[in-house]
Amino acid sequence: MKRSVQREAILDELRSMTSHPTAEELYNRLLVTMPNLSIATVYRNLEQFSQAGLVLKLDCGGELKRFDGNVNIHPHLRCSTCGAVSDMENSKLDKLQDELIKLLPELECRRLNLEFCGVCPECQITNQKEVTV
Ligand SMILES: [Zn+2]
Ligand SMILES: [Zn+2]
């Protein structure tokens, strides 16, 4: 398979996901349609994409890097229990984010790291079950 085809497939797959996958998670999904793909290719392309501004690399202190195909400025919610990273649909937060960006009109803002860390709804339910059982 041609390199450029692999590149496009990696980018397309990442953009179709909202789970902010790690390189390994993305690789495992791509293997279904591209059994000859190597993890090194996925790593290399993801680094190139993030340097080119095509994808976001979410660095989380010492943990696995996660990637985001959505490069628009948007807040994230990180679960401290399961490690999942999700996007938030919250119009008030969107407004607040716009206000924050306007505070620095001299800057052509490309990126704003707004990340909330807590326990996601799924883990809250699991925790409650564990307490009651
Ligand atoms: Zn969770
Ligand atoms: Zn995101």
GROMACS .gro file of C-alpha atoms and ligand atoms in nm:
model
  135
    1MET     CA    1   0.000   0.000   0.000
    2LYS     CA    2   0.124   0.347  -0.084
    3ARG     CA    3   0.244   0.569   0.198
    4SER     CA    4   0.012   0.853   0.103
    5VAL     CA    5  -0.289   0.618   0.118
    6GLN     CA    6  -0.187   0.507   0.466
    7ARG     CA    7  -0.142   0.868   0.576
    8GLU     CA    8  -0.488   0.961   0.460
    9ALA     CA    9  -0.645   0.656   0.619
   10ILE     CA   10  -0.480   0.736   0.954
   11LEU     CA   11  -0.600   1.097   0.943
   12ASP     CA   12  -0.952   1.001   0.831
   13GLU     CA   13  -0.985   0.741   1.103
   14LEU     CA   14  -0.872   0.981   1.374
   15ARG     CA   15  -1.110   1.250   1.251
   16SER     CA   16  -1.398   1.002   1.262
   17MET     CA   17  -1.336   0.925   1.630
   18THR     CA   18  -1.444   1.137   1.924
   19SER     CA   19  -1.273   0.925   2.189
   20HIS     CA   20  -0.932   1.096   2.163
   21PRO     CA   21  -0.749   0.768   2.105
   22THR     CA   22  -0.388   0.687   2.189
   23ALA     CA   23  -0.164   0.584   1.898
   24GLU     CA   24  -0.215   0.218   2.001
   25GLU     CA   25  -0.595   0.248   2.003
   26LEU     CA   26  -0.592   0.410   1.662
   27TYR     CA   27  -0.351   0.146   1.531
   28ASN     CA   28  -0.575  -0.138   1.651
   29ARG     CA   29  -0.873   0.009   1.467
   30LEU     CA   30  -0.676   0.063   1.147
   31LEU     CA   31  -0.544  -0.295   1.150
   32VAL     CA   32  -0.892  -0.420   1.057
   33THR     CA   33  -0.866  -0.260   0.713
   34MET     CA   34  -0.487  -0.234   0.687
   35PRO     CA   35  -0.332  -0.554   0.827
   36ASN     CA   36   0.014  -0.457   0.698
   37LEU     CA   37   0.025  -0.129   0.883
   38SER     CA   38   0.302  -0.090   1.141
   39ILE     CA   39   0.267   0.091   1.471
   40ALA     CA   40   0.580   0.291   1.384
   41THR     CA   41   0.401   0.433   1.081
   42VAL     CA   42   0.109   0.539   1.297
   43TYR     CA   43   0.340   0.706   1.552
   44ARG     CA   44   0.540   0.883   1.283
   45ASN     CA   45   0.236   1.012   1.098
   46LEU     CA   46   0.062   1.130   1.414
   47GLU     CA   47   0.371   1.330   1.511
   48GLN     CA   48   0.386   1.483   1.164
   49PHE     CA   49   0.013   1.564   1.168
   50SER     CA   50   0.037   1.734   1.505
   51GLN     CA   51   0.339   1.937   1.397
   52ALA     CA   52   0.151   2.045   1.085
   53GLY     CA   53  -0.150   2.144   1.297
   54LEU     CA   54  -0.377   1.883   1.137
   55VAL     CA   55  -0.448   1.707   1.465
   56LEU     CA   56  -0.411   1.794   1.831
   57LYS     CA   57  -0.177   1.607   2.060
   58LEU     CA   58  -0.312   1.602   2.412
   59ASP     CA   59  -0.023   1.580   2.651
   60CYS     CA   60  -0.111   1.460   2.993
   61GLY     CA   61   0.175   1.465   3.239
   62GLY     CA   62   0.366   1.141   3.188
   63GLU     CA   63   0.062   0.944   3.074
   64LEU     CA   64  -0.009   0.813   2.725
   65LYS     CA   65  -0.050   1.078   2.461
   66ARG     CA   66  -0.394   1.105   2.313
   67PHE     CA   67  -0.481   1.251   1.977
   68ASP     CA   68  -0.775   1.462   1.864
   69GLY     CA   69  -0.885   1.503   1.502
   70ASN     CA   70  -1.080   1.815   1.597
   71VAL     CA   71  -0.838   2.109   1.589
   72ASN     CA   72  -1.097   2.375   1.670
   73ILE     CA   73  -1.046   2.524   2.015
   74HIS     CA   74  -1.267   2.326   2.252
   75PRO     CA   75  -1.266   2.223   2.618
   76HIS     CA   76  -1.195   1.870   2.737
   77LEU     CA   77  -1.311   1.661   3.024
   78ARG     CA   78  -1.067   1.406   3.157
   79CYS     CA   79  -1.177   1.128   3.389
   80SER     CA   80  -0.929   1.064   3.669
   81THR     CA   81  -1.072   0.714   3.720
   82CYS     CA   82  -1.087   0.557   3.371
   83GLY     CA   83  -0.863   0.807   3.190
   84ALA     CA   84  -1.122   0.877   2.918
   85VAL     CA   85  -1.108   1.217   2.749
   86SER     CA   86  -1.429   1.357   2.607
   87ASP     CA   87  -1.548   1.678   2.444
   88MET     CA   88  -1.807   1.883   2.620
   89GLU     CA   89  -2.123   2.020   2.468
   90ASN     CA   90  -2.190   2.323   2.681
   91SER     CA   91  -2.294   2.653   2.529
   92LYS     CA   92  -2.210   2.851   2.845
   93LEU     CA   93  -1.861   2.712   2.837
   94ASP     CA   94  -1.830   2.794   2.466
   95LYS     CA   95  -1.922   3.154   2.544
   96LEU     CA   96  -1.677   3.169   2.830
   97GLN     CA   97  -1.407   3.033   2.603
   98ASP     CA   98  -1.478   3.305   2.347
   99GLU     CA   99  -1.458   3.564   2.624
  100LEU     CA  100  -1.121   3.429   2.735
  101ILE     CA  101  -0.984   3.451   2.383
  102LYS     CA  102  -1.111   3.810   2.352
  103LEU     CA  103  -0.912   3.905   2.661
  104LEU     CA  104  -0.602   3.883   2.443
  105PRO     CA  105  -0.705   4.060   2.122
  106GLU     CA  106  -0.342   4.109   2.022
  107LEU     CA  107  -0.294   3.734   2.000
  108GLU     CA  108  -0.413   3.529   1.708
  109CYS     CA  109  -0.520   3.249   1.937
  110ARG     CA  110  -0.464   2.902   1.793
  111ARG     CA  111  -0.489   2.693   2.101
  112LEU     CA  112  -0.634   2.718   2.448
  113ASN     CA  113  -0.596   2.428   2.686
  114LEU     CA  114  -0.912   2.411   2.885
  115GLU     CA  115  -0.924   2.074   3.055
  116PHE     CA  116  -1.148   1.968   3.338
  117CYS     CA  117  -1.036   1.674   3.544
  118GLY     CA  118  -1.287   1.475   3.746
  119VAL     CA  119  -1.493   1.156   3.759
  120CYS     CA  120  -1.700   1.095   3.446
  121PRO     CA  121  -2.072   1.006   3.471
  122GLU     CA  122  -2.009   0.638   3.384
  123CYS     CA  123  -1.749   0.602   3.658
  124GLN     CA  124  -1.976   0.781   3.905
  125ILE     CA  125  -2.244   0.519   3.838
  126THR     CA  126  -1.992   0.234   3.873
  127ASN     CA  127  -1.863   0.381   4.198
  128GLN     CA  128  -2.216   0.407   4.339
  129LYS     CA  129  -2.287   0.045   4.247
  130GLU     CA  130  -1.971  -0.067   4.423
  131VAL     CA  131  -2.072   0.121   4.735
  132THR     CA  132  -2.426  -0.022   4.747
  133VAL     CA  133  -2.340  -0.384   4.658
  134ZN      ZN  134  -1.443   0.751   3.387
  135ZN      ZN  135  -1.149   1.696   2.171
   0.00000   0.00000   0.00000
